[in-house]
Short mmCIF file of C-alpha atoms in Angstrom, two decimals:
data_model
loop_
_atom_site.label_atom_id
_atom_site.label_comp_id
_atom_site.label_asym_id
_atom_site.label_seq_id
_atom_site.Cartn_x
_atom_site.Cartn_y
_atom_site.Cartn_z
CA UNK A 1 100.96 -314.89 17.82
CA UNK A 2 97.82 -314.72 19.51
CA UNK A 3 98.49 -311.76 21.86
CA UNK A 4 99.66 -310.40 18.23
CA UNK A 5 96.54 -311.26 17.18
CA UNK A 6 94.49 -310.05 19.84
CA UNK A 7 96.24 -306.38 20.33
CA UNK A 8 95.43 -305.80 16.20
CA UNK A 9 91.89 -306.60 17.06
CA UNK A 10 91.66 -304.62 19.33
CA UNK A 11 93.57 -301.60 17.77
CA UNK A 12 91.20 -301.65 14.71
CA UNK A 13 88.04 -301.98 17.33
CA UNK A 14 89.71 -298.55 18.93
CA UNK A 15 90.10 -297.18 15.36
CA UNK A 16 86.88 -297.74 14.24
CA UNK A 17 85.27 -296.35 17.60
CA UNK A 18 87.02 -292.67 17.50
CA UNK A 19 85.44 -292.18 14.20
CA UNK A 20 87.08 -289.05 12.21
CA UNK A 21 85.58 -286.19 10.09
CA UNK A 22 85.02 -286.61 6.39
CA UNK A 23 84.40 -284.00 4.43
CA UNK A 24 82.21 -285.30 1.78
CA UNK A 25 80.09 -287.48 4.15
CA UNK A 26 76.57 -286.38 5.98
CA UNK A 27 77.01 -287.58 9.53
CA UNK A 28 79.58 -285.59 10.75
CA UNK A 29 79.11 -284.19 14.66
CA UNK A 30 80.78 -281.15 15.46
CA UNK A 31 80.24 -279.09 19.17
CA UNK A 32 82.21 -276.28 20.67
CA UNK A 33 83.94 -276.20 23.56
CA UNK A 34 85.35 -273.51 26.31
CA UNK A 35 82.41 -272.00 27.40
CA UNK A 36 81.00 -274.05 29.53
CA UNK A 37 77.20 -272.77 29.45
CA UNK A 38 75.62 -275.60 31.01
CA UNK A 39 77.74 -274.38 34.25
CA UNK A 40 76.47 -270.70 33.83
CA UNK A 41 73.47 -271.65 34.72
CA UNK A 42 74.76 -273.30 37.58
CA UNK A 43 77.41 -271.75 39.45
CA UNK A 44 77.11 -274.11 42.05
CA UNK A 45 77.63 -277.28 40.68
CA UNK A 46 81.18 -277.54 39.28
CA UNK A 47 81.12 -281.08 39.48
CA UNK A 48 78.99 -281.34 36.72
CA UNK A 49 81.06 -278.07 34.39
CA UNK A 50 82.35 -278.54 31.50
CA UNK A 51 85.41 -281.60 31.14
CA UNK A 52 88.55 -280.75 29.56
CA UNK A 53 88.75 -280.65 26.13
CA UNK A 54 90.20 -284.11 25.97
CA UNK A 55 87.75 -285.67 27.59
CA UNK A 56 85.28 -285.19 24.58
CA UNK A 57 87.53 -287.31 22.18
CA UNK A 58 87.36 -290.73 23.81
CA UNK A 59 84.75 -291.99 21.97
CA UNK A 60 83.36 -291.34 18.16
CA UNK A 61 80.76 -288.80 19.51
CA UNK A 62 82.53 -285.49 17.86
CA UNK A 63 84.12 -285.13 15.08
CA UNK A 64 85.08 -281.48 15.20
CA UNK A 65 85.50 -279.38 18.23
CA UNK A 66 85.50 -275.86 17.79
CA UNK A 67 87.39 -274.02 20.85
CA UNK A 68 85.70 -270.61 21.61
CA UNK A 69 86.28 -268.06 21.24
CA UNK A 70 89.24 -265.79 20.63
CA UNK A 71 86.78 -262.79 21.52
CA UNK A 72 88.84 -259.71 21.25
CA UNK A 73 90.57 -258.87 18.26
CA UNK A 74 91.94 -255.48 16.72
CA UNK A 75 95.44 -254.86 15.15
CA UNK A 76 96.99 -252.36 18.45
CA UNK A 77 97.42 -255.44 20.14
CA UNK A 78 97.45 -259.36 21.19
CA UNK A 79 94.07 -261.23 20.64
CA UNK A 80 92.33 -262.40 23.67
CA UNK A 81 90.75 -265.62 24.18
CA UNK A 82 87.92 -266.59 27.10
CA UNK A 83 87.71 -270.29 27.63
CA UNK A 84 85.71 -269.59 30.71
CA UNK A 85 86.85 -271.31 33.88
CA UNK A 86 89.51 -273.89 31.76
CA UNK A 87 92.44 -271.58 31.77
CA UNK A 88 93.07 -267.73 33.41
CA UNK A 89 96.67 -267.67 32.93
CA UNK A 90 98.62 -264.76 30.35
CA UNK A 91 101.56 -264.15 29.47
CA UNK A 92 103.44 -261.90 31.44
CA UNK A 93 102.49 -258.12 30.40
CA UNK A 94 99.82 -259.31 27.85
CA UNK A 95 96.39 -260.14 27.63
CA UNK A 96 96.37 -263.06 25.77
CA UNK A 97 96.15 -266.59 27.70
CA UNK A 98 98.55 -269.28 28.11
CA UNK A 99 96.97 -272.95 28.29
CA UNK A 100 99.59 -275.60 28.06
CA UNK A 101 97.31 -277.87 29.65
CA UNK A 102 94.44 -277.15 26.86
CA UNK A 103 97.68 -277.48 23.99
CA UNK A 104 98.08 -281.20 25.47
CA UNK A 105 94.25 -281.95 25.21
CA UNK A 106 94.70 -280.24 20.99
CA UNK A 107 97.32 -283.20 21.02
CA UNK A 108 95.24 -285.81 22.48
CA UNK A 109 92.19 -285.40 20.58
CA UNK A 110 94.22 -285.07 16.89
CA UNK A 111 95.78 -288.66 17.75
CA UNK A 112 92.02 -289.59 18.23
CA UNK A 113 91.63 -288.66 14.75
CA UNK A 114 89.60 -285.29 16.14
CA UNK A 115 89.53 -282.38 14.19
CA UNK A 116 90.45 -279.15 16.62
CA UNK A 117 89.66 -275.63 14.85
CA UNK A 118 89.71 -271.98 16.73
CA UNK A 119 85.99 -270.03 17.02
CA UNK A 120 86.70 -266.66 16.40
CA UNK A 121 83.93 -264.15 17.61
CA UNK A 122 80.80 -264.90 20.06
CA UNK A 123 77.60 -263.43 20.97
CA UNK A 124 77.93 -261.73 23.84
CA UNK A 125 80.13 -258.65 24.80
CA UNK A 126 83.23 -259.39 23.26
CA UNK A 127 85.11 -256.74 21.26
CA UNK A 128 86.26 -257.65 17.42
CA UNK A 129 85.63 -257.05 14.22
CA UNK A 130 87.99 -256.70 10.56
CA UNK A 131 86.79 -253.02 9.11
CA UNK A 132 89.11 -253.46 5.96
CA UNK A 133 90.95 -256.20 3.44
CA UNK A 134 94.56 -255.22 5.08
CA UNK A 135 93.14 -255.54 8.64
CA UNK A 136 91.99 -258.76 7.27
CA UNK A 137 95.25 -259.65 5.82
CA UNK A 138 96.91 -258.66 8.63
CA UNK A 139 95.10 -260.46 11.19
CA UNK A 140 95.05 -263.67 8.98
CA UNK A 141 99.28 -263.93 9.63
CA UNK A 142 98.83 -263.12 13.54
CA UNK A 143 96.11 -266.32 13.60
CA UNK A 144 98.51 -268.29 11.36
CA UNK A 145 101.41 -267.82 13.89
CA UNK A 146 100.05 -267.86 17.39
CA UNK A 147 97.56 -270.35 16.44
CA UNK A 148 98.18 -272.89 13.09
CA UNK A 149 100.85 -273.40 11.51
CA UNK A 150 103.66 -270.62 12.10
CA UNK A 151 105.94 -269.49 14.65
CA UNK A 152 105.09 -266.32 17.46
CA UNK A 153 106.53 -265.44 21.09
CA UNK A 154 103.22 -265.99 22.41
CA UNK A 155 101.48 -269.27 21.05
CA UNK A 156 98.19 -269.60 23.76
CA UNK A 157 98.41 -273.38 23.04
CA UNK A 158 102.18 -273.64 23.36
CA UNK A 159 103.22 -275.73 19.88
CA UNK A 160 99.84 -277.64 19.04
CA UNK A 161 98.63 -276.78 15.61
CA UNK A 162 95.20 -276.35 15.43
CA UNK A 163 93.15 -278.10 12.59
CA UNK A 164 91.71 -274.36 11.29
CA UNK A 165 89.70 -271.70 11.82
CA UNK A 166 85.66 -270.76 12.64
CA UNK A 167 83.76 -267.60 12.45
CA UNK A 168 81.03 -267.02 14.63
CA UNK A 169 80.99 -263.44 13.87
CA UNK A 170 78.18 -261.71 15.40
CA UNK A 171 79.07 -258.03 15.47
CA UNK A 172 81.56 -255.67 14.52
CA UNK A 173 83.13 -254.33 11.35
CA UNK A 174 82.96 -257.39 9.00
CA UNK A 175 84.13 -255.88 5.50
CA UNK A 176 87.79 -257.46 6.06
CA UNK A 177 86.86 -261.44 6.76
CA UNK A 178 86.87 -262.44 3.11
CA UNK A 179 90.66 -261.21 2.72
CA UNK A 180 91.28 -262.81 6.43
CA UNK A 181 90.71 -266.24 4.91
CA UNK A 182 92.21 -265.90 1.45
CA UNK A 183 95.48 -264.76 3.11
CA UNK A 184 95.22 -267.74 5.53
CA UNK A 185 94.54 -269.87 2.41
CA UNK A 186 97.52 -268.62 1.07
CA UNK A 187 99.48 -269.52 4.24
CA UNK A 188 97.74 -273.45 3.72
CA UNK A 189 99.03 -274.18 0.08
CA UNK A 190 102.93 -274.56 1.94
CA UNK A 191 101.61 -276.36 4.79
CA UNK A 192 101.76 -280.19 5.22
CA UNK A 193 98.30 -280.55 6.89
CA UNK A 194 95.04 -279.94 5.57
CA UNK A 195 93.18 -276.70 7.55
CA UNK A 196 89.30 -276.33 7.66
CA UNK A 197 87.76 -272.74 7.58
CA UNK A 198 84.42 -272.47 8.83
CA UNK A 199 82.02 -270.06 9.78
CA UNK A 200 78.47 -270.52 12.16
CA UNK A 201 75.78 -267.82 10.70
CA UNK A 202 72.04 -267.21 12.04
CA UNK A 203 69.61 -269.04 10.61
CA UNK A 204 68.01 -265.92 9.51
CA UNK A 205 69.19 -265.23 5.88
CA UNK A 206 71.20 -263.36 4.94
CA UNK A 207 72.88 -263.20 7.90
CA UNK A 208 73.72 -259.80 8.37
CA UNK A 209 77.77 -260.64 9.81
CA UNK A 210 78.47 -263.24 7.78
CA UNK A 211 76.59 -263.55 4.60
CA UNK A 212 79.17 -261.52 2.29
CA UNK A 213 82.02 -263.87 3.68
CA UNK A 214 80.01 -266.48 2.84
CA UNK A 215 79.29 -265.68 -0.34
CA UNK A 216 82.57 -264.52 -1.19
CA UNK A 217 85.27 -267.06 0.30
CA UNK A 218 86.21 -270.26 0.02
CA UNK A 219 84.53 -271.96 2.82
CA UNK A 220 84.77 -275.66 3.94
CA UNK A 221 81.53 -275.85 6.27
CA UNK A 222 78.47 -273.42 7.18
CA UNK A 223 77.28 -274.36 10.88
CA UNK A 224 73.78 -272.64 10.70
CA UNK A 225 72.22 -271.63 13.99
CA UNK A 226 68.83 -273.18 13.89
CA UNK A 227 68.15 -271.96 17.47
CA UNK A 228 67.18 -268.53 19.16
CA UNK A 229 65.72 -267.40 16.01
CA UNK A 230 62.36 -267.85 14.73
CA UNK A 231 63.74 -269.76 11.97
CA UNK A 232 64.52 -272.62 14.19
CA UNK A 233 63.77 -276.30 13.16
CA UNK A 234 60.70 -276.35 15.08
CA UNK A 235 59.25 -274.23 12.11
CA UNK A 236 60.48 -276.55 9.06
CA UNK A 237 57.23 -276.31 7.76
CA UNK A 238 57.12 -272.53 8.02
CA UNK A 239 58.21 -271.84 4.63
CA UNK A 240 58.43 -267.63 5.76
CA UNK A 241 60.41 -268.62 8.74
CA UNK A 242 62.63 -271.81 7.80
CA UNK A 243 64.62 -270.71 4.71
CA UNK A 244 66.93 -273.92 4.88
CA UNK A 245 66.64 -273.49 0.76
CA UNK A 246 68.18 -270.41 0.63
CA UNK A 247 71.50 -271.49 2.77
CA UNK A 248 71.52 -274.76 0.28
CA UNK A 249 71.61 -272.43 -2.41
CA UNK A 250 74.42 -270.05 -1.10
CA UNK A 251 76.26 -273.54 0.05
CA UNK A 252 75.83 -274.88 -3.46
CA UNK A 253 77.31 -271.63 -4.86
CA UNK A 254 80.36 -271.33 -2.62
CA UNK A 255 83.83 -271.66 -4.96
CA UNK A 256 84.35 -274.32 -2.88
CA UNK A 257 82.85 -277.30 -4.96
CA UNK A 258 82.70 -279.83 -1.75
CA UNK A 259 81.61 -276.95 0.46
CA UNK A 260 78.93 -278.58 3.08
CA UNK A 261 75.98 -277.06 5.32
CA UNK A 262 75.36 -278.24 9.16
CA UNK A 263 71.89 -277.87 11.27
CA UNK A 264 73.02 -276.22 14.10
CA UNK A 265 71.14 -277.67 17.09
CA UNK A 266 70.68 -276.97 21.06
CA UNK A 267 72.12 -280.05 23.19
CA UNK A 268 70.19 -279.00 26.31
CA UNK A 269 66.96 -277.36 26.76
CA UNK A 270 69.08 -274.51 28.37
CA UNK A 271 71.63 -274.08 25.79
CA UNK A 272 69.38 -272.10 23.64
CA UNK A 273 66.39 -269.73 23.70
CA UNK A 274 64.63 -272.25 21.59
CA UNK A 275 65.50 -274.76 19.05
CA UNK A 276 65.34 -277.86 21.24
CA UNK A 277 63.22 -280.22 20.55
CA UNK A 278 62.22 -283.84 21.59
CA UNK A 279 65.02 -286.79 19.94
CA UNK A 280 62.54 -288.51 17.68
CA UNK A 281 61.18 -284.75 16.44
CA UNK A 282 64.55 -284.03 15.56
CA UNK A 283 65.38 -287.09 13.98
CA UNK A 284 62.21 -286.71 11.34
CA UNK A 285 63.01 -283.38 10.99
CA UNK A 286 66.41 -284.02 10.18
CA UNK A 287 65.18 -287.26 7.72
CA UNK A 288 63.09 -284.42 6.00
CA UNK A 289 66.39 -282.32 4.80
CA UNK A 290 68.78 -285.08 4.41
CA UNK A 291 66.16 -286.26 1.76
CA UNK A 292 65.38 -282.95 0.02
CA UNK A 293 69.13 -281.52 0.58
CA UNK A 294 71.80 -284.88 0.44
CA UNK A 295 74.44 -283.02 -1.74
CA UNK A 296 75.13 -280.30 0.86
CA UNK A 297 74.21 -281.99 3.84
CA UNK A 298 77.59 -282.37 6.52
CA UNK A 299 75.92 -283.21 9.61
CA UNK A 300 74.99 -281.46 12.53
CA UNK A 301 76.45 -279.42 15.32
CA UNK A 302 75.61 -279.27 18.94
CA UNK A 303 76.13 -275.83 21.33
CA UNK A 304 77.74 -276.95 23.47
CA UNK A 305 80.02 -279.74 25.04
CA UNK A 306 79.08 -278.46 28.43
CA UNK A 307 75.56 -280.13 27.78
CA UNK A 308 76.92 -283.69 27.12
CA UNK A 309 77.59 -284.65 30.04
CA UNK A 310 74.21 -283.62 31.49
CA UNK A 311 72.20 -284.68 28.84
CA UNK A 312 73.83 -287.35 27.99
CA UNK A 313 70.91 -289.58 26.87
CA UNK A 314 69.83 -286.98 24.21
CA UNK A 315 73.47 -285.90 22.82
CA UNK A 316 74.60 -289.89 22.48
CA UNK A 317 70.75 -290.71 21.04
CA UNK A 318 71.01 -287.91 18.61
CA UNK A 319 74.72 -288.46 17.59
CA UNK A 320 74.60 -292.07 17.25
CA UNK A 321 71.77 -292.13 15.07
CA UNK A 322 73.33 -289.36 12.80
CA UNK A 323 76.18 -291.53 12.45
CA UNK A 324 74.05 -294.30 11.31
CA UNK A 325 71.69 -292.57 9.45
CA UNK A 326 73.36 -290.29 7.44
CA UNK A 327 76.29 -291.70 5.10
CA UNK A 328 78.70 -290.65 2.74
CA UNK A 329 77.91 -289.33 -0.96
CA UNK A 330 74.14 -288.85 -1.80
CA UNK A 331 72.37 -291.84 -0.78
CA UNK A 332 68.81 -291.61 -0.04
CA UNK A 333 67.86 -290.81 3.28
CA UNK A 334 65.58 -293.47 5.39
CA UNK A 335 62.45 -293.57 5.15
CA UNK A 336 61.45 -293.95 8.66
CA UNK A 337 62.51 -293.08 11.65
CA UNK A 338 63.14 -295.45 14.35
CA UNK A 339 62.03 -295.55 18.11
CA UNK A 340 64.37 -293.11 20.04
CA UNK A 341 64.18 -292.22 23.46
CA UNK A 342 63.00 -289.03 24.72
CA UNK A 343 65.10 -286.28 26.13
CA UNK A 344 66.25 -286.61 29.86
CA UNK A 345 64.69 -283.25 30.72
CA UNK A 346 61.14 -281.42 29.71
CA UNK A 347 61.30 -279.16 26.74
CA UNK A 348 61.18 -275.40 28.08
CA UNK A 349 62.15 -271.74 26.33
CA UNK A 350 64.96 -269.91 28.03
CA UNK A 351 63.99 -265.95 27.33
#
């Protein structure tokens, strides 16, 4: 009776640790993971790259990882994903990766009550874009059965089902996105499991890739880019630069009555061109729109993983007091903020 006793106490201690995602509360963490940018800046020094996936679900940090990015999409062929370094293995004859080990890690982290959703898109050199409503429609079955909840020859992550699906479009044709996610909505009302469809805009508004989509699908969760813009939260004051209003606005008019908006945040001084700013900064700053925004306010979300391991201090200070600080429904925000340590590293601007 009292090992009994003793192994329940602990399970709901584990339980309440690996806190999930809740879609109607403000202090939910999301980060992305697979491309490792904390080790791009330093080749050298793969001890300290990027973990595997499931090593960011062990404790109630995230609640959402995004896995980016399936980078090259068209309809003449198989999509192709870059996950950096973490796997470099196709299929025979095909493009398109094969990551068993990274389908295990999916597993893992959605029995730690983690949310796992595909990043489609990327900002660097990466080929893709949807120039109609078929291509759209099209593409939306090809994600559904390599990736969620259908069948394909090729499934990348083998027969893990991911939790949904992220844009971070930042070029390309972008007329066909809006038909992309009905048609994968469609595909959702037989499944068993409830999907998440996301997208991560600028900060500048509109955003030029993905404000129509915005505006015109159902969407679950807007991760704005506060960072490498000059709309970043250092300027919350700026009321020409910082136009948070304006994405609470489009948020509150998504069709999508619970749809929710996240401050997209640097978790290193190097993840970013600028955005990153000192923990207690961030923390008023963050105070400020949770008090002035509480019925769309989701959280936050860090680029990237890579960075929480080496700045550790910063990503569990910041996430932790999220957690704390921002609750469920639209309760006042504090009123002060309280003593936080400062980063691990000085605050400089990557060009």
């Amino acid at each position: 009776m009292l090992c009994s006793t003793l192994l329940a106490g602990i399970l709901v201690q584990t339980i309440s640790v690996l806190a999930t995602y809740s879609p109607t509360c403000a202090n939910n963490v999301v980060t992305y993971w697979g491309q490792n940018s904390w080790g791009g800046a330093h080749l050298n020094d793969s001890d300290h790259w990027e973990k595997p996936l499931a090593s960011y679900c062990e404790d109630s940090t995230f609640d959402i990882i995004n896995i980016s990015f399936l980078t090259n999409f068209n309809l003449t062929g198989l999509p192709v994903l870059n996950h950096a370094f973490h796997c470099e293995t196709t299929y025979n004859f095909t493009n398109t990766l094969h990551c068993p080990d990274i389908g295990a890690d999916i597993k893992t982290c959605q029995k730690n009550g983690k949310k796992i959703v595909l990043s489609l898109g990327g900002g660097n050199i990466y080929t893709y874009g949807l120039g109609s409503a078929a291509d759209g429609q099209a593409f939306a079955d090809t994600v559904w059965n390599m990736f969620l909840g259908g069948t394909h020859e090729y499934r990348p992550y083998d027969n893990a089902i991911l939790d949904g699906v992220d844009l971070d479009i930042e070029s390309g044709e972008h007329i066909g996105y809006v038909a992309f996610i009905n048609q994968l909505r469609s595909h959702f009302k037989s499944a068993s499991k409830e999907y998440i469809i996301s997208t991560a805009p600028q900060c500048v508004y509109p955003d030029a890739n993905l404000g129509t989509t915005i505006s015109n699908a159902y969407i679950d969760n807007n991760y704005v880019q506060f960072y490498n813009n000059p709309c970043n939260l250092a300027n919350i004051d700026n009321k020409w630069n910082f136009q948070y209003d304006s994405w609470d606005q489009l948020t509150k008019s998504n069709s999508n009555p619970n749809s929710r908006m996240y401050v997209g945040l640097p978790a290193g001084q190097g993840a970013a061109g600028n955005g990153y700013l000192d923990l207690g900064t961030v923390q008023k700053n963050l105070v400020q729109l949770y008090a002035t925004y509480p019925s769309t306010f989701g959280g936050i979300m860090l680029w990237d993983a890579s960075w929480y391991t080496n700045n550790k201090e910063y990503v569990e200070g910041l996430t932790s007091w999220v957690k704390s600080n921002m609750k469920c429904g639209n309760i006042p925000a504090p009123t002060s903020t309280p003593p936080a340590p400062e980063p691990t590293q000085s605050i400089q601007v990557r060009l």
